[in-house]
Backbone as JSON, one array per atom type, in Angstrom:
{
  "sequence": "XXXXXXXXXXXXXXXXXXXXXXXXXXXXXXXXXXXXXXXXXXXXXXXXXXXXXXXXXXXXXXXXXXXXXXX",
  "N": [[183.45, 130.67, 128.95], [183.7, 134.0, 130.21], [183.56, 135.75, 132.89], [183.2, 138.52, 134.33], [179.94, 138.71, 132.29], [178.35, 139.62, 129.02], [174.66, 138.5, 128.97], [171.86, 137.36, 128.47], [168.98, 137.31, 130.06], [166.57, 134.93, 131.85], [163.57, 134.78, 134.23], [161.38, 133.51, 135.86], [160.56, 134.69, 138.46], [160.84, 137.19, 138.41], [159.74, 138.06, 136.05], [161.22, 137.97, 133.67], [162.41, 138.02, 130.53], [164.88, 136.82, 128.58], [165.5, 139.69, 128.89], [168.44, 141.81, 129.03], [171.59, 141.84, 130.57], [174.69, 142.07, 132.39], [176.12, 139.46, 134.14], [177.59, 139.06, 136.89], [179.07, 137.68, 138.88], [178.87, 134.65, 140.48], [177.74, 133.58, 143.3], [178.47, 131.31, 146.21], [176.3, 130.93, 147.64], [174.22, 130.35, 146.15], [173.55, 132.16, 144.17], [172.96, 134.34, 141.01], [174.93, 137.46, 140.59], [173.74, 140.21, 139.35], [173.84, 142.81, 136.75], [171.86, 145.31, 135.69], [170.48, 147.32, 133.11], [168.02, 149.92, 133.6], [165.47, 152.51, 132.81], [168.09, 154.24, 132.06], [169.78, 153.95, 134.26], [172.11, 151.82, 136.0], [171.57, 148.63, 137.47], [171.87, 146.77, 140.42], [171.04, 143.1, 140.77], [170.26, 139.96, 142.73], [169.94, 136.73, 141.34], [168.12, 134.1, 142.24], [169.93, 130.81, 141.49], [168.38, 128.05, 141.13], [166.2, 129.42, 139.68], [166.8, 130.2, 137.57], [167.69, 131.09, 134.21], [170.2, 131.86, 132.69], [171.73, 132.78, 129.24], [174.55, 133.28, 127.62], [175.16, 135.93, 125.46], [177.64, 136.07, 123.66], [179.12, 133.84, 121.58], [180.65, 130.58, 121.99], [184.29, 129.97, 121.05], [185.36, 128.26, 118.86], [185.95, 124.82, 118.84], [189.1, 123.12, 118.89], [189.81, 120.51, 116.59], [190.09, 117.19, 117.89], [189.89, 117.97, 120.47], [189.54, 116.95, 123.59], [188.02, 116.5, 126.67], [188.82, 116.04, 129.61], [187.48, 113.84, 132.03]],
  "CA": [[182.69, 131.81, 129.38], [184.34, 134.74, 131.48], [182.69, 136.55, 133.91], [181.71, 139.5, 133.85], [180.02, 138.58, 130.88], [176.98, 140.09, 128.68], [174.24, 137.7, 129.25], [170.51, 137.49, 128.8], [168.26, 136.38, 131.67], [164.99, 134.15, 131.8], [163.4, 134.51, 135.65], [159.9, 134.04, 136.06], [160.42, 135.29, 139.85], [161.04, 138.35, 138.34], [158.98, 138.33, 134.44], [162.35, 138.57, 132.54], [162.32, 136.8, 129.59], [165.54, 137.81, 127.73], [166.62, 140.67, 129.68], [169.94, 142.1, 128.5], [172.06, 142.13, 131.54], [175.62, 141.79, 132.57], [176.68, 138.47, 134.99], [179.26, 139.7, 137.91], [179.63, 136.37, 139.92], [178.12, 133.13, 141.17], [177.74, 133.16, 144.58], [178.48, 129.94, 146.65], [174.96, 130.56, 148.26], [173.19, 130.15, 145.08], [172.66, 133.48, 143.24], [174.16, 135.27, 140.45], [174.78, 138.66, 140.63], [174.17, 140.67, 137.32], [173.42, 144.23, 136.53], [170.55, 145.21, 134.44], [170.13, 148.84, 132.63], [166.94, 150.05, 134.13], [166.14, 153.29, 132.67], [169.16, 154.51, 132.24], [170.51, 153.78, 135.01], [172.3, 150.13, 136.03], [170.51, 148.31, 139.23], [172.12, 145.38, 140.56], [169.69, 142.24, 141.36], [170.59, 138.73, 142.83], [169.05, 136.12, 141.21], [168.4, 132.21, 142.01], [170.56, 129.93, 140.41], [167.48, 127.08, 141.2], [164.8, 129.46, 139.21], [166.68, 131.37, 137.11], [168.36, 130.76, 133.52], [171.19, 132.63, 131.68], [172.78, 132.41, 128.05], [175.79, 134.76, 127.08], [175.79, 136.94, 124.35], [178.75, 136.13, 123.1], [179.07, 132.51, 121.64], [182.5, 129.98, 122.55], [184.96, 130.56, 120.34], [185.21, 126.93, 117.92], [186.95, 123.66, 119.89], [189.93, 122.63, 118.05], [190.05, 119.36, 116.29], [190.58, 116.49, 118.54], [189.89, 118.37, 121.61], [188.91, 116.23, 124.52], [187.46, 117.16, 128.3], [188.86, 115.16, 130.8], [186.3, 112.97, 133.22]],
  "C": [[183.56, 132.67, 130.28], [183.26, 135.51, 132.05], [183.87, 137.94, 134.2], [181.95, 139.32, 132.31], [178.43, 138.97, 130.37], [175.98, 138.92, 128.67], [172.7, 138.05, 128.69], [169.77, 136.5, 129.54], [166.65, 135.66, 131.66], [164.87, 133.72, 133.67], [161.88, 134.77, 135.6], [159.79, 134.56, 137.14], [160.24, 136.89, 139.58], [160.25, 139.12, 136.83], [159.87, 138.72, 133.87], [162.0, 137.32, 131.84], [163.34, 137.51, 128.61], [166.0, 139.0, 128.17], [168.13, 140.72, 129.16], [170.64, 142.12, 129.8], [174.13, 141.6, 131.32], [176.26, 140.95, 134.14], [178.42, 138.73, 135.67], [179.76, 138.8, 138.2], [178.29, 135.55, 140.39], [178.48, 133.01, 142.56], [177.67, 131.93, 145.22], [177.12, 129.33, 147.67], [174.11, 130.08, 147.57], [172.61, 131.0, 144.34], [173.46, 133.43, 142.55], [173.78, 136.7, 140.82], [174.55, 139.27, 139.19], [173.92, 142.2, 137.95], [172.56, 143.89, 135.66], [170.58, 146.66, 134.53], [168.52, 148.51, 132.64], [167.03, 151.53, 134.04], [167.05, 154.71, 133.18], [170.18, 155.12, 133.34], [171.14, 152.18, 135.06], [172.18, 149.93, 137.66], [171.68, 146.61, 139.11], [170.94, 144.29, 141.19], [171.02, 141.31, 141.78], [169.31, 137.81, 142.8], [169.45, 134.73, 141.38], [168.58, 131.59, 141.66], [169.08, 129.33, 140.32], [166.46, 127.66, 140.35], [165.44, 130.26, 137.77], [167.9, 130.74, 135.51], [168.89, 132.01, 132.14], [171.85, 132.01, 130.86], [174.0, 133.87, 128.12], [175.5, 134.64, 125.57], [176.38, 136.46, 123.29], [179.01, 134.29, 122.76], [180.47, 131.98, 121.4], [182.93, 129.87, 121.32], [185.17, 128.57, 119.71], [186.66, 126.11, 118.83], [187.92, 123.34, 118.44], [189.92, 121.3, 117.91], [190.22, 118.03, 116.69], [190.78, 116.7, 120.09], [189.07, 117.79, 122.97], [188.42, 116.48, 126.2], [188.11, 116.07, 128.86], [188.27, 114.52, 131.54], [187.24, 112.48, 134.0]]
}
């Protein structure tokens, strides 16, 4: 994933469900930052990691063959 990255957002704090937005940064307090086109303009929010759930857009590019994670 890179950041800033197109995202859509699920926050019931806020009634998004799907929201198109764009993810700036993860704050070490516990938010993300995004943008959201609001019309047409772009609003920044910060939302609660603890309530709040984002996918990207854009899906990871295929693991190569034998490719293992470290633990």
């Amino acid at each position: 994933m890179e950041i800033p990255g197109k995202v859509s957002v699920y926050c019931p704090l806020i009634d998004a469900k799907g929201t198109a937005a764009t993810l700036v940064s993860i704050s070490p307090e516990g938010y993300y930052q995004v943008e959201v086109p609001i019309k047409g303009g772009t609003h920044v929010m910060f939302l609660p990691v603890a309530h709040t759930a984002l996918y990207f857009s854009e899906p990871e590019p295929e693991r190569e063959e034998g490719f293992e994670v470290e633990r």
